[in-house]
Coordinates of C-alpha atoms in Angstrom, one line a residue:
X1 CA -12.7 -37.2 43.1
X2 CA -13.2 -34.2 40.4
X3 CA -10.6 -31.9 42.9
X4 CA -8.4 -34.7 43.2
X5 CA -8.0 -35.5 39.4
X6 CA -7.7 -31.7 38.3
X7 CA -5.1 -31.3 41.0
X8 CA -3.3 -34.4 39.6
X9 CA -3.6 -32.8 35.8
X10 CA -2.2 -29.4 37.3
X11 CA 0.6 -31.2 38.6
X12 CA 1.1 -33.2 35.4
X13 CA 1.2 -29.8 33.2
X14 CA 3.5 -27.9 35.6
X15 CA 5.6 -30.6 35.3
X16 CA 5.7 -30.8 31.8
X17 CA 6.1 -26.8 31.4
X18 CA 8.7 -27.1 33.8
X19 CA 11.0 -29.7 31.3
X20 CA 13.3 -28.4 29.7
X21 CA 12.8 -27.8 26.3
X22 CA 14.7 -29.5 23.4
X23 CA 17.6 -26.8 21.9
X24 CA 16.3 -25.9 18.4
X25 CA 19.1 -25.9 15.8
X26 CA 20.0 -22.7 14.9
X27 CA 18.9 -21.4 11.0
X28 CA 21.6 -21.2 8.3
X29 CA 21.7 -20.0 4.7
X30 CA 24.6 -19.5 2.4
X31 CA 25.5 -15.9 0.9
X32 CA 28.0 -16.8 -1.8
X33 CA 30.7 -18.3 0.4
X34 CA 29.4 -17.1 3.6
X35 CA 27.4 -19.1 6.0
X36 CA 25.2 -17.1 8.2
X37 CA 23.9 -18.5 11.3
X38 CA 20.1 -16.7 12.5
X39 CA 18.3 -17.7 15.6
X40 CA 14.7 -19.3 15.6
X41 CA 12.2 -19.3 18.1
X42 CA 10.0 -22.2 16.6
X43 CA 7.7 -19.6 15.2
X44 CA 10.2 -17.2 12.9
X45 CA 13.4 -17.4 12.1
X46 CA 15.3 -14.3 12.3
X47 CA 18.7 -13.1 10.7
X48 CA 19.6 -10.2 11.9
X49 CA 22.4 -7.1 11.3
X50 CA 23.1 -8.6 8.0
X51 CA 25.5 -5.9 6.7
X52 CA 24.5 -4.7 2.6
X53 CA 26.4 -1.9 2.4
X54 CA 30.2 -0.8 3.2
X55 CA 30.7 1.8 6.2
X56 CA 29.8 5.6 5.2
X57 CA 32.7 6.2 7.0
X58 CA 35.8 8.5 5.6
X59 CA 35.6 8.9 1.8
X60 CA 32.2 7.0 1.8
X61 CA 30.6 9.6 4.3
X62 CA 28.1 12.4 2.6
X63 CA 28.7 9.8 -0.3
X64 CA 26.6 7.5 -2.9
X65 CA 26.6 4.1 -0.7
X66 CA 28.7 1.1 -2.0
X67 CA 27.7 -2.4 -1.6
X68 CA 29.7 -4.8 0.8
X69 CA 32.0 -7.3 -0.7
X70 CA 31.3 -11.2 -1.8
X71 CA 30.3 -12.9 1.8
X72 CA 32.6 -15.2 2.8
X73 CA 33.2 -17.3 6.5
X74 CA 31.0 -17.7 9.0
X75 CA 28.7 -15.0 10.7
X76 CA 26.7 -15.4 13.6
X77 CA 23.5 -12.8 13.0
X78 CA 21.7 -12.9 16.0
X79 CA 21.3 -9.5 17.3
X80 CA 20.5 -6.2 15.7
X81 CA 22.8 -3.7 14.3
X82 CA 23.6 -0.3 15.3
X83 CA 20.7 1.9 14.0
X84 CA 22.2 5.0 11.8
X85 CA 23.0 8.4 13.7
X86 CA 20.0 10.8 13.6
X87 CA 19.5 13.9 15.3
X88 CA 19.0 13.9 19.0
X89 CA 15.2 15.0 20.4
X90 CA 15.3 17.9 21.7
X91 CA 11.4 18.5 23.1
X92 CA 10.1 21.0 25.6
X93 CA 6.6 20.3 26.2
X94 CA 4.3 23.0 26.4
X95 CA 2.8 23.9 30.2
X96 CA -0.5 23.5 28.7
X97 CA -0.2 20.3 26.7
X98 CA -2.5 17.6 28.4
X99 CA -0.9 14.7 29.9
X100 CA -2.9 12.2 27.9
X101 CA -0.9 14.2 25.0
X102 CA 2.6 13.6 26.7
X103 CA 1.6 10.1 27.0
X104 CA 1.2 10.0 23.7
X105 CA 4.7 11.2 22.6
X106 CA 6.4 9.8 24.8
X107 CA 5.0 6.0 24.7
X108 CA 4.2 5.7 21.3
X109 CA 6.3 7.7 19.2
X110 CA 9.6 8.0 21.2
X111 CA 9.5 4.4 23.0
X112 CA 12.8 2.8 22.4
X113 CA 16.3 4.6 20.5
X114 CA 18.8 1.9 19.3
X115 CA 23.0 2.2 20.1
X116 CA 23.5 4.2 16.7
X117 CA 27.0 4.6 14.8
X118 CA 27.9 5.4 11.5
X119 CA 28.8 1.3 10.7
X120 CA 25.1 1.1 10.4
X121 CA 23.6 0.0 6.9
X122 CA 22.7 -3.4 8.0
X123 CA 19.0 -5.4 7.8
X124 CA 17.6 -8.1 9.4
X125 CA 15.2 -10.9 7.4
X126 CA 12.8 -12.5 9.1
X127 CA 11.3 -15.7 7.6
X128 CA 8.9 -18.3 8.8
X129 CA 10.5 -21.5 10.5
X130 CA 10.7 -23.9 8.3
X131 CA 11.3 -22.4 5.0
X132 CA 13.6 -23.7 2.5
X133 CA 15.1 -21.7 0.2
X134 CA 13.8 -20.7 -3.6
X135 CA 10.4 -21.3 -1.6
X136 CA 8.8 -18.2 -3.2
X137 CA 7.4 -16.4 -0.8
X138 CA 6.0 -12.5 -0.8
X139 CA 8.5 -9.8 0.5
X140 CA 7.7 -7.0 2.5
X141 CA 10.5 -4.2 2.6
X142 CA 10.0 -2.0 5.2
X143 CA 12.0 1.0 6.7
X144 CA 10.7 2.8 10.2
X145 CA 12.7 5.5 10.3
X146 CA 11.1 8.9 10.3
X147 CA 12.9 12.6 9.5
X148 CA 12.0 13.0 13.1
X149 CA 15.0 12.8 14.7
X150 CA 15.9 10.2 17.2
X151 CA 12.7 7.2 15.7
X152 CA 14.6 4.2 15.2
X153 CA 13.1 1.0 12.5
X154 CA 13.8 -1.1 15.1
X155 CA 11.1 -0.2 17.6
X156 CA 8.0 -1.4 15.8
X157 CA 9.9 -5.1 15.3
X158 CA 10.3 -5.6 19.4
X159 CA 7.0 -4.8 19.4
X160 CA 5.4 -7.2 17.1
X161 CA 7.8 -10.1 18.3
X162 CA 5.6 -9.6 21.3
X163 CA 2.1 -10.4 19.2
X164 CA 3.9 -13.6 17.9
X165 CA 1.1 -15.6 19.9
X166 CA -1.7 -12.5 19.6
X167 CA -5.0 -14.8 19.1
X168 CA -7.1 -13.9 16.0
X169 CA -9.9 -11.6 16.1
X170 CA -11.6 -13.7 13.6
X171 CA -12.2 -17.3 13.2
X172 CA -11.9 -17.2 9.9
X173 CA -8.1 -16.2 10.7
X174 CA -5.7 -18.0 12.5
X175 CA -3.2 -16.5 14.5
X176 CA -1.1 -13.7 13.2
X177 CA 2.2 -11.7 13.7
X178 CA 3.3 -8.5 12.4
X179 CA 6.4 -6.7 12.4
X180 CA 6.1 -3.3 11.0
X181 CA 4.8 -4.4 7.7
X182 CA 6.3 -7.7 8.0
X183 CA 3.6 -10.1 8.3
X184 CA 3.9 -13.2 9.2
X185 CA 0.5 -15.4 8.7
X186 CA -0.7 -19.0 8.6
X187 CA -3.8 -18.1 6.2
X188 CA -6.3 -15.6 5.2
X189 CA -8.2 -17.6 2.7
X190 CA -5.6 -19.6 1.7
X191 CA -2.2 -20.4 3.4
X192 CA -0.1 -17.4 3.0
X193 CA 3.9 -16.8 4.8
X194 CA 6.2 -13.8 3.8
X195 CA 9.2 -12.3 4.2
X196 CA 10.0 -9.3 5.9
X197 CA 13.4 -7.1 4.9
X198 CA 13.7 -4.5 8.0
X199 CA 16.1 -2.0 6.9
X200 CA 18.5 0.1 8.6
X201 CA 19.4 3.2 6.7
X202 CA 18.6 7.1 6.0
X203 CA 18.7 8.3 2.4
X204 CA 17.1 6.8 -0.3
X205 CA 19.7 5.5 -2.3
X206 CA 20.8 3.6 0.4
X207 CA 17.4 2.2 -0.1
X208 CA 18.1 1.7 -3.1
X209 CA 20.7 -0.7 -2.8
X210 CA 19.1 -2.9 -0.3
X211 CA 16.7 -3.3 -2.4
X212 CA 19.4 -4.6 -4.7
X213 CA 20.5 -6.6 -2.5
X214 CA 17.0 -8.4 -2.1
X215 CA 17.3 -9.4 -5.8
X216 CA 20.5 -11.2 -5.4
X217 CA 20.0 -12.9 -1.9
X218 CA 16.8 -12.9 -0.8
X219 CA 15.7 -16.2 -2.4
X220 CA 18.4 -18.0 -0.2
X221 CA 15.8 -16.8 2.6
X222 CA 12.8 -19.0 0.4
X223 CA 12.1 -15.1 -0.5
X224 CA 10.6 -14.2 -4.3
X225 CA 12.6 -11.4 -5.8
X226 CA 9.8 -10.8 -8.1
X227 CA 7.5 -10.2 -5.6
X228 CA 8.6 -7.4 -3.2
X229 CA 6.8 -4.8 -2.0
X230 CA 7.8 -1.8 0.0
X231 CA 5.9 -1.0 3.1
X232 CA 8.2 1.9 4.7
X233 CA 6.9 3.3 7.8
X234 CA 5.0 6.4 8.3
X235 CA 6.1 9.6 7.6
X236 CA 10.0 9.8 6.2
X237 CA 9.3 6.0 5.4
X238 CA 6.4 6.7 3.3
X239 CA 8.2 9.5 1.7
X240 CA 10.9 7.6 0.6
X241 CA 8.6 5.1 -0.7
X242 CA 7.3 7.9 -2.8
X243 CA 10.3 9.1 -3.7
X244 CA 11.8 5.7 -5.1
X245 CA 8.3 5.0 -6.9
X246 CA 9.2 8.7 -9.1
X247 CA 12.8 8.1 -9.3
X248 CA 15.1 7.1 -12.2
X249 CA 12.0 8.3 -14.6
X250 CA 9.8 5.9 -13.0
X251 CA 11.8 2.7 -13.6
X252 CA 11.7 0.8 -11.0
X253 CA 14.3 -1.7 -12.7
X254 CA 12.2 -5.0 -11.5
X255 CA 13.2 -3.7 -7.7
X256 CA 9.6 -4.1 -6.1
X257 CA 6.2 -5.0 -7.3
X258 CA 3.9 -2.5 -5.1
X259 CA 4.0 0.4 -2.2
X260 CA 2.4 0.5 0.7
X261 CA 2.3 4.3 2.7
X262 CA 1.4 5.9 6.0
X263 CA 1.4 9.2 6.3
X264 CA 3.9 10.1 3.2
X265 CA 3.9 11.2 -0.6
X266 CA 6.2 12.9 -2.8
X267 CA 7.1 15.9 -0.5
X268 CA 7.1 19.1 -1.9
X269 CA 10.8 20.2 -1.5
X270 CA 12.6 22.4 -4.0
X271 CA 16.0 22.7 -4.8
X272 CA 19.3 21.7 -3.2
X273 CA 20.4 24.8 -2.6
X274 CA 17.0 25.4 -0.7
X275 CA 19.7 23.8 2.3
X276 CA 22.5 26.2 1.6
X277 CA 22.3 28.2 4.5
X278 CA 22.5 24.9 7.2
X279 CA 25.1 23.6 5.3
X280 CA 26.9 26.6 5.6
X281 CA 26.1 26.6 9.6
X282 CA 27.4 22.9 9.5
X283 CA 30.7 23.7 8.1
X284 CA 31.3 26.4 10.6
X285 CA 30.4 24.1 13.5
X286 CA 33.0 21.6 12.3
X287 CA 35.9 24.1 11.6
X288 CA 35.8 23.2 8.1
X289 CA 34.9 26.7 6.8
X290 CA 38.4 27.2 6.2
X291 CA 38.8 24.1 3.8
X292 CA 39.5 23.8 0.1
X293 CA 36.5 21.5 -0.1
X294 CA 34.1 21.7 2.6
X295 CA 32.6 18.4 1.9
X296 CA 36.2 16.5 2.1
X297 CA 36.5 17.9 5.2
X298 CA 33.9 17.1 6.6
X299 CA 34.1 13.7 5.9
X300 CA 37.3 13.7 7.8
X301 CA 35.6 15.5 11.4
X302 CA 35.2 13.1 13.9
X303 CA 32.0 11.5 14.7
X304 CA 31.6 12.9 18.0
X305 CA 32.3 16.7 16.7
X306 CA 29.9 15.8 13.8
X307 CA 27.0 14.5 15.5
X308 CA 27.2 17.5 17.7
X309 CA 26.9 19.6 15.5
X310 CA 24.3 17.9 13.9
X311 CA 22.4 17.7 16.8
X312 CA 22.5 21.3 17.2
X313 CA 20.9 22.2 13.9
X314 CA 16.7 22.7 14.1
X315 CA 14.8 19.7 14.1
X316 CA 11.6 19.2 14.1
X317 CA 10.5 20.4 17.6
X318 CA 12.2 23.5 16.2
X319 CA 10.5 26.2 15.2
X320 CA 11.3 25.2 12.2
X321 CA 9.0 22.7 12.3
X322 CA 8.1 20.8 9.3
X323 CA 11.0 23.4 7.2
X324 CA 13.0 20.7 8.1
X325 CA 16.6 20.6 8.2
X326 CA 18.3 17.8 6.5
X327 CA 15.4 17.3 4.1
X328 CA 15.9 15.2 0.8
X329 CA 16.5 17.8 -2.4
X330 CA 16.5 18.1 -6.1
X331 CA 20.0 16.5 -5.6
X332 CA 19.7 16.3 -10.1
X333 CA 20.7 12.5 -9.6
X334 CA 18.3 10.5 -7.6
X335 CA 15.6 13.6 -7.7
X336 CA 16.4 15.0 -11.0
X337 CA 13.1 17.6 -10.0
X338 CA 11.0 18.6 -7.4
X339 CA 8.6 15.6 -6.6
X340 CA 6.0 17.4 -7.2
X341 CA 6.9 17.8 -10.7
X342 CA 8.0 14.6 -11.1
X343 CA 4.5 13.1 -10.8
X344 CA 3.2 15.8 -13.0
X345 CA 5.7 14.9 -15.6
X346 CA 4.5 11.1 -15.1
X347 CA 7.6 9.3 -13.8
X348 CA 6.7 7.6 -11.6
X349 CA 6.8 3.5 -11.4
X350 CA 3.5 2.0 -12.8
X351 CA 2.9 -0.4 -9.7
X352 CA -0.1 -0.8 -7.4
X353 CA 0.3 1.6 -4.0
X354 CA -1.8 2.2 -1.1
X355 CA -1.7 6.0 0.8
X356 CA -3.2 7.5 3.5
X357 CA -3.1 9.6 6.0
X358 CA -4.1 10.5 9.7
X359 CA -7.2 13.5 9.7
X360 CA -4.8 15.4 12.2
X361 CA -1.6 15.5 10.5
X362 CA 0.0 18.8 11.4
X363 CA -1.4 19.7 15.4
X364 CA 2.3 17.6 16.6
X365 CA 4.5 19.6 14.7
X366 CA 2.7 22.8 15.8
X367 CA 3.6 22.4 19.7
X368 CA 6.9 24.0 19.0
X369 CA 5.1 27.4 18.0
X370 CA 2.7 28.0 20.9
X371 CA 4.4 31.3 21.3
X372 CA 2.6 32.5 17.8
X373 CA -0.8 33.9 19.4
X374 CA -2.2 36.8 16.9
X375 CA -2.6 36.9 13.2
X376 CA 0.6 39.2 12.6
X377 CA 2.9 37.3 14.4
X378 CA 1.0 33.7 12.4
X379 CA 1.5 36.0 8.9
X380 CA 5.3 36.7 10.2
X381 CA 6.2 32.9 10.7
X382 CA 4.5 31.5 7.7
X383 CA 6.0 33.8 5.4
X384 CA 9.8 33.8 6.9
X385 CA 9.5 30.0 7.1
X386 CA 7.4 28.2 4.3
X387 CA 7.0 31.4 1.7
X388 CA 10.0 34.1 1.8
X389 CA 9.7 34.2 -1.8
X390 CA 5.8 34.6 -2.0
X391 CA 3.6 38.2 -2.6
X392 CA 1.5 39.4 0.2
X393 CA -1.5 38.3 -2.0
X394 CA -0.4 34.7 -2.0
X395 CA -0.7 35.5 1.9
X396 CA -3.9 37.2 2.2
X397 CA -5.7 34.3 -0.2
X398 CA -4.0 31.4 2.2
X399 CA -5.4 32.8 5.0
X400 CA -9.1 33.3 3.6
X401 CA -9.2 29.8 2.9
X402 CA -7.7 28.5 6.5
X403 CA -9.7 31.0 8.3
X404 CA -9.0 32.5 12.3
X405 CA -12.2 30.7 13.1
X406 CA -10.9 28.0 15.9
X407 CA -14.0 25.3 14.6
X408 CA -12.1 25.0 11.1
X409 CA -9.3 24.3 12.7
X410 CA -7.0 21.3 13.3
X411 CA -7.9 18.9 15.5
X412 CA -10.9 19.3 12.8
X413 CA -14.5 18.3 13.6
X414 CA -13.8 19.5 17.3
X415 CA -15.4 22.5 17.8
X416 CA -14.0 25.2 20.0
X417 CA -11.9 22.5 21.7
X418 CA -8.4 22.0 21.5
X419 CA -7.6 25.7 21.0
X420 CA -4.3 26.1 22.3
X421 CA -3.4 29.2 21.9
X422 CA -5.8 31.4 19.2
X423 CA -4.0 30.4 16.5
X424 CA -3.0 26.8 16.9
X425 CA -5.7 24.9 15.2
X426 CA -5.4 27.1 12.3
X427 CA -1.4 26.6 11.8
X428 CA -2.0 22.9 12.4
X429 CA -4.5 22.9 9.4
X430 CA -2.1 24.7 7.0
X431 CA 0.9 22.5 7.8
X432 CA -0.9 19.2 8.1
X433 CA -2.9 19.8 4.6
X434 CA 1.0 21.7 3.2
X435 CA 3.1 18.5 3.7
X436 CA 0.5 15.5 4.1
X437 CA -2.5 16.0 3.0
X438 CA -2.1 18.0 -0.2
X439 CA 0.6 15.8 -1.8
X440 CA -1.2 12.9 -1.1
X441 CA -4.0 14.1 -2.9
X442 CA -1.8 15.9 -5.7
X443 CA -0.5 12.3 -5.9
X444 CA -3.3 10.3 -6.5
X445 CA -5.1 12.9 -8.8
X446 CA -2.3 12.4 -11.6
X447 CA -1.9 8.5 -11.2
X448 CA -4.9 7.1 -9.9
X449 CA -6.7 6.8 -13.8
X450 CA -3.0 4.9 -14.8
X451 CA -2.4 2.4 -12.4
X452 CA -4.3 0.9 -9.2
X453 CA -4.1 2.9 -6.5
X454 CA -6.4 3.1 -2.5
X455 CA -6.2 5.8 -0.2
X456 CA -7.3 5.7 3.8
X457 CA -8.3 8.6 6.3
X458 CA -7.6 7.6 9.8
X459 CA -10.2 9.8 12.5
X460 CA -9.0 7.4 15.5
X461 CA -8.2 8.9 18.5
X462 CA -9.9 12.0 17.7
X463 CA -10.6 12.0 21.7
X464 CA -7.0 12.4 22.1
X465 CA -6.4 16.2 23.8
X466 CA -4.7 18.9 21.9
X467 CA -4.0 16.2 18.8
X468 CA -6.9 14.5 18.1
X469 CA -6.3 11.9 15.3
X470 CA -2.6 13.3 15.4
X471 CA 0.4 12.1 12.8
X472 CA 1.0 8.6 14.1
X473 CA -2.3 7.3 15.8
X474 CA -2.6 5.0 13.1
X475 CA 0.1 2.5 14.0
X476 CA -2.0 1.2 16.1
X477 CA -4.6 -0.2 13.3
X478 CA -1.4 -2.1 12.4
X479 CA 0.1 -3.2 15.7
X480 CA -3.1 -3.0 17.8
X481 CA -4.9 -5.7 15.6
X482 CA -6.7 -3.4 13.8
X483 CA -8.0 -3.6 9.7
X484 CA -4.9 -2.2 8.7
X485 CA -3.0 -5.2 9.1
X486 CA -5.7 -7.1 7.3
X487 CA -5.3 -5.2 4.2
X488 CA -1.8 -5.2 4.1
X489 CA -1.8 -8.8 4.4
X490 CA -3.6 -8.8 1.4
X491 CA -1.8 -6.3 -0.3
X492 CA 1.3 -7.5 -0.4
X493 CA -0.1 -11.0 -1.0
X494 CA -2.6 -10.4 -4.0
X495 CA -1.7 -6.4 -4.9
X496 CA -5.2 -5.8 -3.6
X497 CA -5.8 -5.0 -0.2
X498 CA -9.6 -6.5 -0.2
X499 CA -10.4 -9.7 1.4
X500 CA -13.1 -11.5 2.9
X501 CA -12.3 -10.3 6.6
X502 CA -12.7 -6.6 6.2
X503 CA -15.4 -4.4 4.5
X504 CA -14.4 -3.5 1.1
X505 CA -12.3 -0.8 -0.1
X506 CA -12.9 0.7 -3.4
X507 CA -10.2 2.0 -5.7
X508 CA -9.5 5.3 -5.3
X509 CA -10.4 7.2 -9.1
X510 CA -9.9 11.0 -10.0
X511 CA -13.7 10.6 -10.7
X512 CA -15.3 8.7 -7.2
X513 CA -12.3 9.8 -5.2
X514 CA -13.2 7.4 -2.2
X515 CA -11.5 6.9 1.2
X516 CA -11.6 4.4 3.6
X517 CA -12.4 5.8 6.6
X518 CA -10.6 4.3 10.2
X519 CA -13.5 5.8 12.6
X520 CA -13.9 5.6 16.8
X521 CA -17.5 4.4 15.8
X522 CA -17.8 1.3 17.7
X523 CA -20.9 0.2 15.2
X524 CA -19.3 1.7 12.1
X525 CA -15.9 1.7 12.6
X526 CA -14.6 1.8 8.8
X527 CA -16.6 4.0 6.4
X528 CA -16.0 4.9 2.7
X529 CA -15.9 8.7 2.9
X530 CA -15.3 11.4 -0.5
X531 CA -11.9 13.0 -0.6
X532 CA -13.2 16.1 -1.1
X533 CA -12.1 18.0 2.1
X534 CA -10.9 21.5 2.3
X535 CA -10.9 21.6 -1.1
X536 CA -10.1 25.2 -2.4
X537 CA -7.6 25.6 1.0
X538 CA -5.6 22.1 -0.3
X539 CA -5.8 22.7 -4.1
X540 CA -4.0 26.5 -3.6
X541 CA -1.8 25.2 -0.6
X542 CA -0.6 23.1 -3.6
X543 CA -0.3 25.5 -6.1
X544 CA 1.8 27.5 -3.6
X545 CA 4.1 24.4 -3.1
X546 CA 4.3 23.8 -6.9
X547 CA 5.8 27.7 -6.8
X548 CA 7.3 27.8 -4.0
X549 CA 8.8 24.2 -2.7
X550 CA 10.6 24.1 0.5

């Protein structure tokens, strides 16, 4: 009787998967006088390749972005946009690079690349179903991108459309979706939706004005202009996060409410001029050396010849490394001063912001120099590439503090492991602590006392070979279900990234300078740790940046 009645009930629920399901109507919302049309899947509804900005193309390319006309007519926005060009990868692993380490780079950092054109500043708003407009919600802004050449914003969003129906880890929680820092959540303690802005663009002001364009449109979406936060990405994301939080003297002109980083802080570039040299190379490569006015003509090369060229500059599996190329400058408009200064001259927004960083920022970007095997040829590179302009001294006292000894090097905290060649640990330390580490704390030491600020060390995946807790690892304590996405949650919610399903996470203070510590401790997997690290090698490293930006 029992087998008969549970093969009756299997029958009865394969035939009611197998009905067809009612067609949802699609999801509208008016723009001035334009109707867009979105697509919904019951859970989210999703507007995507919403053009915000006119096409850098002709007179607009290499130019300050220009917002798109009034909408009018009727737009059906149901699949992404073109991502923005970006310089191809160009990646020769080393012989000796694990293949747990190629995994890595190839499966979690270099997963999916988008169709890319220049026609490309466009964003997609994701909403939860059901929501009206004016309904008020919290606004995550979040951009993917990194200056690594080739990462597209759109790969994190596949990916978290896929966790739509992820259970909870924790019954207090029900279940939960995130798309890069968009969350989308029934409750934490109390019922809680957002909307998530994903952002396709490259240079900050171009940030800039979608975030503009949030203010005017976003409450259509049942968005709240007032209460946006920007949660861009790791890395060039985070960066630019930093960079619009010091910008325009710190005003941030009611654009966004709080910053959320991974892996980024006001960068320590110099100058404009610092680029002179690849422009110059540029030009050449596009036959516009010739030209009245370079930059006119290179607005006029074609796309094809452009990107090219482009592609052919170094990037960051260059030697080069984290010298990057096409870095943002004192540009004496947007960055009216190195970054560094900038924070030191206190203009920066007065907002709550979260920072952290991974314990192994610098051992990926150090691949690229495996050739660089004795302490001459280490002094050679470090001076022609991060300190032309710096005395021998400056040398000698860098290289005291990030010692030849292979157990102070990066991965750190792994012995005599991991020791690629004699010298890669220790270059991994210095360029890890130069662009990462050091400016996040830099950052947090002048504004932590003035406005609410919590920082995070992530040692996951310290097992990992050759990188250890490498730049990256930590997208999985977002996307893997991890208490990253918990705090955010919060964050953006409350401006606080405590709750009552994670431990608690101090403020960070100049005085009790805690981190929260992501550890592979199954019984203590989150620690408060000091931030107090290396510190005579990161305190000069900075002083060297301060003098001598990149």
């Amino acid at each position: 009787m029992l087998a008969s009645t549970l093969c009756l009930l299997a029958v009865l629920v394969s035939a009611v998967l197998a009905a067809p399901l009612a067609p949802r109507a699609a999801p509208t919302v008016q723009l001035d006088q334009g109707t867009f049309i979105g697509a919904t899947d019951g859970t989210l509804n999703k507007f995507l390749g919403i053009p915000f900005g006119k096409a850098p193309v002709g007179d607009l390319r290499f130019n300050l972005p220009v917002a798109v006309d009034p909408y009018n007519g009727t737009h059906t926005v149901t699949s992404f946009g073109p991502s923005c060009p970006q310089q191809a990868v160009n990646f020769n692993f080393p012989s000796q690079l694990e293949a747990d380490a190629v995994n890595y780079i190839i499966n979690s950092i270099y997963q999916i690349v988008f169709p890319a054109q220049e026609d490309c500043l466009n964003l997609n708003v994701i909403v939860p179903a059901g929501t009206k407009p004016n309904a008020n919600l919290p606004v995550v802004a979040r951009d993917w991108y990194a200056f690594i050449p080739g990462v597209t914003d759109r790969m994190t969003l596949i990916i978290a459309q896929l966790s739509a129906s992820w259970p909870a880890r924790k019954s207090k929680k029900p279940e939960w979706a995130i798309s890069g820092c968009k969350i989308v959540s029934a409750q934490l303690t109390t019922p809680w939706k957002a909307v998530e802005i994903d952002i396709a663009y490259l240079t900050s002001p171009i940030e800039r004005l979608a975030l503009r364009w949030i203010q005017k449109y976003i409450s259509a979406f049942g968005g709240d202009p007032t209460k946006v936060t920007m949660c861009m990405g790791r890395e060039r994301g985070a960066i630019s996060v930093a960079l619009h939080l010091i910008t325009n003297g710190g005003n941030s002109e009611g654009l966004f409410r709080g910053a959320f980083m991974q892996s980024g802080s006001p960068i320590p570039v110099g100058d404009i001029t610092h680029g002179q040299a690849d422009y110059d190379t540029l030009v050449s490569e596009t036959g516009c050396s010739g030209a009245a006015d370079t930059l006119q003509c290179l607005r006029q090369v074609p796309y094809d010849k452009l990107k090219k060229a482009v592609d052919a500059s170094p990037g960051i599996f260059s030697p080069n490394s984290l010298r990057l190329t096409w870095l943002p400058r004192v540009d004496g408009k947007f960055l009216t001063d190195t970054p560094q200064n900038l924070v030191q001259q206190g203009s920066v927004a007065n907002v709550p912001f979260v920072t952290g960083d991974c314990d192994d920022e610098g051992t990926l970007f150090s691949l690229s120099t495996l050739n660089i095997t004795t302490e001459e040829e280490l002094r050679s590179y470090v001076t022609s590439n991060y300190l032309p302009q710096a005395e021998n001294k400056n040398v000698d006292q860098l290289f005291t503090l990030y010692p030849a000894d292979i157990t102070q090097g990066s991965p750190f905290d792994t012995g005599v492991l991991n020791a690629l060649t004699p010298q890669y640990k220790r270059l991994a330390a210095m360029q890890g602590d130069l662009v990462f580490q050091a400016p996040r704390r830099y950052f947090l030491q002048h504004r932590s006392d003035k406005q609410s600020t919590w920082s995070f060390l992530s040692k996951r995946l310290k097992g990992l070979p050759d990188l250890g807790s490498a730049h990256a690892t930590d997208i999985l304590n977002i996307f893997g279900g991890g208490e990253l996405a918990d705090y955010l949650i919060n964050f953006a919610n409350n401006l606080d990234p405590n709750g009552n399903t994670v431990p608690s996470w101090p403020k960070y203070s100049a005085s009790s300078p805690k981190l929260l510590t992501f550890t592979d401790d199954v019984v203590h997997p989150v620690t408060l740790t000091n931030d107090d690290y290396r510190v005579d090698a990161i305190d000069y490293i900075t002083q060297l940046s301060l003098q001598f930006p990149i």
